[in-house]
Every structure is written in C-alpha cells, then in structure tokens.
Amino acid sequence: MDNTIITRFPPSPTGSLHLGGARTAIFNWLYARHMNGRFVLRIEDTDLQRSTQESVDAIFEAMEWLGIDWDEGPYFQSKRFDIYKEHIDRLVADGSAYYCTCTPEQVDRMREEAKKSGGKPKYDGSCREKNLQWEAGAVVRFKAPLTGSTVIEDKIRGNIAFANTELDDFIIARSDGSPMYNLAVVVDDITMNINFIIRGDDHISNTPKQILLYQALGEKIPDFGHVPMVLGHDKSRLSKRHGAMAVTAYRDMGYHPDAMVNFLVRLGWSHGDQEFFTRNELIEKFNLDHIGRSAGVFNPEKLLALNAEHIRNASSESLVPHLMPFLEAKGIKTEPGEFLNGVIETLKPRSKTFIEMADGAVFYFQEKPVYDEKAAAKFLKPDLTGPIKQLADGIAGLAVFDEKNLEDIFKQVMADAGLGFGKVAQPVRVALTGKTVSPGIFEMILALGKEKVISRLYDAVQWMEKALGTE
Ligand code: GLU
C-alpha cells in the first residue's frame, strides 16, 4: 500500500490569510514535507456570497511570500458541484440520507420544543422514515445514528468521544442542491486522497459529523489532529485588538518570511527550548509529538526578536529581494550586486526589520550625506580640518582599499594630531553618514567605497573651512 502522507490546506476566501490560518497551512505543509508526503491546496469557496477573487489572490500572495508551496491544486469547491451531487445522490439512494420537506419555521419549533424538554435544540427526525422523493424546497439530511458514540482518535489530543444522540440529522444539501460545508469537505478529502488533517480545534464539532459521512460512504477515515487556537496576550482568542492579523501586513512592516514561519510554528509546537529555526531545520524536526495541548500566545516582541535574528543570520545576498521594496519606497534606485550586498552586510546586525534596514541604508545612496545639525556642530570642528584632510589624502593614495590599510592610516592621523580614536572616528562618521550612529566605522567605510569616502571627507573639510570663515 502507498503510505504517502497527503495533507491539505483548505482556506475559505472570505478575507486575507490570517495568522491562525497561516499557522494551520504551515503545520500541514511542514508535516507533508517532513514525511516526504504531498500538500494540497483547496479553496473552499462554496459560500458564493462571501467568497471573492480578491481574497483568493490575497491567499496565494501570502502563501507565496511565506514560501509555502503546494504539490496539487488549487482546487476550487465552486467547480466541483457535480462531484458533491453524485455523492449526495449516492447517500440518498443507499438510505444513509433522506429528503426533508420541513420548513425552516417547523424546524425552529422542533428546536424550541427540544430545548423546553431540557435537550439540545435539534431536528426531531420527522421526515427520517418517510422515504420522500425529491420535491422543490426539499433539503437532504444525513441519517445520523441514534445510539452509540463517535470517537475522534485525535493525533494531538487523544480520543474524543461524542454521543451520537448529541448529533441531529444534519443537512448535507440545501434545497437548491448545493452541498453543505461538512459534505463538501468530506467528499473533497476523499477524492483528493487526503489522509492527514491538521486544523484548528474550532473544527472539532464538525469532525464527528465528517467521520459519520466517511463511514456512510464506506471510506477510510483520515487521521485528525486538532491544534489549539492562537491566543492574544490577555488569553482571549487572537483578534485585531492584539495586532495586525493579515500575514502580508507583516511583510509590509518589514518582516522576513522565515521569521514569520518560525514564529507561527512556535505558536503551538516546540523542540526543547529552541526558539530559532531555519526553514530546513523545521522540515527536519517538525512532527506532531510536540504540538502542545494548550494554546500558543501571540507575542509581538518575540516575533520582532526572531526577525532580527533571521535577518542577522541570512546571507546578505538573500536579503536583497526583501529589502528592495523598502528602498524603492524611499526613492532609492539601486540594483542587486556587490555594492548592495556590502551595504546590507553592515546593516544586518543592527536591523530588527527591513524598514529599519532601509532607514539605515539611506546615507549610502545619497549624493551627499545630509548632516544632522547638532552632530555637525559638535563634531565637524575647524581644528579637525587638518586630520580629516590627511585621512582623505591617505585613503586616496591607497593601492589596496582594505581594513588593514585603513587602520594604518587612522593610526597615523591619530598619532600626528595627538588624538584618540574616538576623536577622529566620530567626526569621520558624521562626515560620511551625516549622523553620529552608523555601522562600525571601518566596515562602513569599506562598504561605502573609496570614491564616495574621499569625496565626502573633502566635502566635510570644505564645510569646516566655511564654518570657520563665518565664525
Ligand atoms: N475552510 C475551513 C476554514 O477556512 C477549513 C476546513 C477544514 O480544515 O476542514 O476554516
């Protein structure tokens, strides 16, 4: 028998991909990748009122950004009504389901009655044994067992039993013939050979109904694992109040997709006390053994810290496509290549997000740095004209522009002027970047490049001379 694990992600396109949905997608994707299985994408768009193409596109966009690729699909439920109809007819034909002509008002009354006599509000089975034929307005109900129990052998939570008396004869097809949610999901999962379903525990109440449908259709029940919902810091279910919910909002705030994936997986899964995982490490280590039974709590500071770590650990070249849109937003036109890689290399250790990185990169691309007024007044003092000029001349004369030679020139200038390192380095920093804070002086100088460094130093000398003239 083929034991390939086949998982799926079936979002409803009624909005953007939210953090909780993304986590479900990632769990299924990782499990498939870890098990050398397959991952199927299915768009559950049977609710034609609420489903939009815009949401479908937003979901694709978010998955692409997260780097979650699928092996099959996307399937669209809205294009599969024939398949559902076939299965509904089959269930009616073999007596597992029946037509019901009770009006919604009648059903409401039955519910009220049931409640009054202390039971759960449910349909009373009026049409169950009537053997009705189809007629306009009829719905199809599933003939749920009246005794016994249905057990979910949950791979995460252990066995969960439901008394069948709790379930009523739920509708599987509306009067217009369209399938209800549980029927469509089961038919899809069967026909797509899905054998492993990881989803939020908000779906637990659907699962016994789905298991009954598998049994009625004579199909093998897939493995289920229900994961606890993600909570906000106040332990209520994660919502807008706790921060942005759409995955792509984090892209726009300058997050690295690997950090996002890492963070979302850790909301519910653990591997010892390890926090930082590369994508490959997750694929290698992810399994269901360490999905907790208690809910993960969304902690934006932790996400930010992880983001900084992912940025720090990535190769500069790999960060280029992530940073580029933020540079463009600042009107910086540049191309991938050595210069940009060098710039990123100096900013990596000091950027928590790509927005910070882009902010920090601005001075590298300016025609001339814009001096911070206070910094210039404090550090670009006329008595430094000589040392800065000497430094510029020294760098101009360098055959090899490297850290060792730079250091030697600095030492020479410091010795000749009788100044300590900081007294020279800080004015140089202001001259080159306009600010008092920047990446390490030598790495910054090397990344900026010889020509820009020399011209910026001479500009500073001129500025200082002019300042002297106006004093
Ligand atoms: N379409 C459902 C949702 O968006 C998921 C159904 C399932 O996982 O079975 O919540």
mmCIF file of N, CA, C and O in Angstrom, residues 23 229-236 238 242 263 266-268 294-300 302:
data_model
loop_
_atom_site.group_PDB
_atom_site.id
_atom_site.type_symbol
_atom_site.label_atom_id
_atom_site.label_comp_id
_atom_site.label_asym_id
_atom_site.label_seq_id
_atom_site.Cartn_x
_atom_site.Cartn_y
_atom_site.Cartn_z
ATOM 1 N N ARG A 23 -0.808 29.563 10.215
ATOM 2 C CA ARG A 23 -0.185 28.544 11.057
ATOM 3 C C ARG A 23 -0.708 27.150 10.683
ATOM 4 O O ARG A 23 0.051 26.186 10.583
ATOM 5 N N MET A 229 -6.301 26.944 19.368
ATOM 6 C CA MET A 229 -6.296 28.262 18.729
ATOM 7 C C MET A 229 -5.165 29.131 19.277
ATOM 8 O O MET A 229 -4.715 28.932 20.393
ATOM 9 N N VAL A 230 -4.767 30.108 18.503
ATOM 10 C CA VAL A 230 -3.769 31.068 18.969
ATOM 11 C C VAL A 230 -4.491 32.127 19.821
ATOM 12 O O VAL A 230 -5.573 32.588 19.461
ATOM 13 N N LEU A 231 -3.881 32.479 20.944
ATOM 14 C CA LEU A 231 -4.487 33.480 21.824
ATOM 15 C C LEU A 231 -3.670 34.765 21.847
ATOM 16 O O LEU A 231 -2.478 34.759 21.536
ATOM 17 N N GLY A 232 -4.333 35.837 22.246
ATOM 18 C CA GLY A 232 -3.634 37.105 22.463
ATOM 19 C C GLY A 232 -3.039 37.126 23.865
ATOM 20 O O GLY A 232 -3.266 36.202 24.656
ATOM 21 N N HIS A 233 -2.307 38.191 24.193
ATOM 22 C CA HIS A 233 -1.618 38.249 25.499
ATOM 23 C C HIS A 233 -2.592 38.172 26.671
ATOM 24 O O HIS A 233 -2.244 37.725 27.751
ATOM 25 N N ASP A 234 -3.861 38.590 26.431
ATOM 26 C CA ASP A 234 -4.836 38.548 27.524
ATOM 27 C C ASP A 234 -5.600 37.229 27.543
ATOM 28 O O ASP A 234 -6.626 37.096 28.208
ATOM 29 N N LYS A 235 -5.081 36.252 26.790
ATOM 30 C CA LYS A 235 -5.618 34.891 26.752
ATOM 31 C C LYS A 235 -6.989 34.792 26.073
ATOM 32 O O LYS A 235 -7.662 33.777 26.171
ATOM 33 N N SER A 236 -7.406 35.859 25.401
ATOM 34 C CA SER A 236 -8.616 35.727 24.595
ATOM 35 C C SER A 236 -8.176 35.372 23.177
ATOM 36 O O SER A 236 -7.003 35.547 22.826
ATOM 37 N N LEU A 238 -7.091 35.253 19.520
ATOM 38 C CA LEU A 238 -6.353 36.288 18.798
ATOM 39 C C LEU A 238 -7.272 37.066 17.861
ATOM 40 O O LEU A 238 -8.021 36.488 17.085
ATOM 41 N N HIS A 242 -5.121 42.578 19.142
ATOM 42 C CA HIS A 242 -3.781 42.161 19.563
ATOM 43 C C HIS A 242 -2.694 42.529 18.561
ATOM 44 O O HIS A 242 -1.514 42.300 18.809
ATOM 45 N N PHE A 263 8.101 31.808 13.746
ATOM 46 C CA PHE A 263 7.270 32.315 14.843
ATOM 47 C C PHE A 263 5.931 31.576 14.908
ATOM 48 O O PHE A 263 5.490 31.149 15.977
ATOM 49 N N ARG A 266 6.178 28.058 16.189
ATOM 50 C CA ARG A 266 6.405 28.015 17.633
ATOM 51 C C ARG A 266 5.140 28.328 18.438
ATOM 52 O O ARG A 266 5.106 28.093 19.630
ATOM 53 N N LEU A 267 4.122 28.858 17.791
ATOM 54 C CA LEU A 267 2.843 29.079 18.475
ATOM 55 C C LEU A 267 2.093 27.755 18.533
ATOM 56 O O LEU A 267 1.107 27.549 17.847
ATOM 57 N N GLY A 268 2.591 26.848 19.314
ATOM 58 C CA GLY A 268 1.883 25.577 19.411
ATOM 59 C C GLY A 268 2.798 24.377 19.292
ATOM 60 O O GLY A 268 2.457 23.288 19.719
ATOM 61 N N SER A 294 -2.030 23.099 24.992
ATOM 62 C CA SER A 294 -2.520 24.422 25.391
ATOM 63 C C SER A 294 -2.182 25.414 24.281
ATOM 64 O O SER A 294 -1.265 25.214 23.488
ATOM 65 N N ALA A 295 -2.952 26.488 24.253
ATOM 66 C CA ALA A 295 -2.855 27.433 23.141
ATOM 67 C C ALA A 295 -1.557 28.228 23.179
ATOM 68 O O ALA A 295 -1.028 28.534 24.240
ATOM 69 N N GLY A 296 -1.056 28.535 21.999
ATOM 70 C CA GLY A 296 0.095 29.419 21.894
ATOM 71 C C GLY A 296 -0.367 30.858 22.081
ATOM 72 O O GLY A 296 -1.473 31.204 21.687
ATOM 73 N N VAL A 297 0.477 31.660 22.707
ATOM 74 C CA VAL A 297 0.116 33.072 22.925
ATOM 75 C C VAL A 297 0.960 33.949 22.007
ATOM 76 O O VAL A 297 2.185 33.842 21.975
ATOM 77 N N PHE A 298 0.268 34.783 21.268
ATOM 78 C CA PHE A 298 0.916 35.676 20.300
ATOM 79 C C PHE A 298 1.689 36.758 21.037
ATOM 80 O O PHE A 298 1.118 37.521 21.810
ATOM 81 N N ASN A 299 2.992 36.807 20.782
ATOM 82 C CA ASN A 299 3.833 37.776 21.468
ATOM 83 C C ASN A 299 4.634 38.566 20.429
ATOM 84 O O ASN A 299 5.630 38.079 19.898
ATOM 85 N N PRO A 300 4.181 39.790 20.115
ATOM 86 C CA PRO A 300 4.817 40.553 19.044
ATOM 87 C C PRO A 300 6.301 40.855 19.305
ATOM 88 O O PRO A 300 7.079 40.920 18.365
ATOM 89 N N LYS A 302 8.409 38.890 20.698
ATOM 90 C CA LYS A 302 9.149 37.682 20.342
ATOM 91 C C LYS A 302 9.317 37.591 18.824
ATOM 92 O O LYS A 302 10.372 37.214 18.323
#
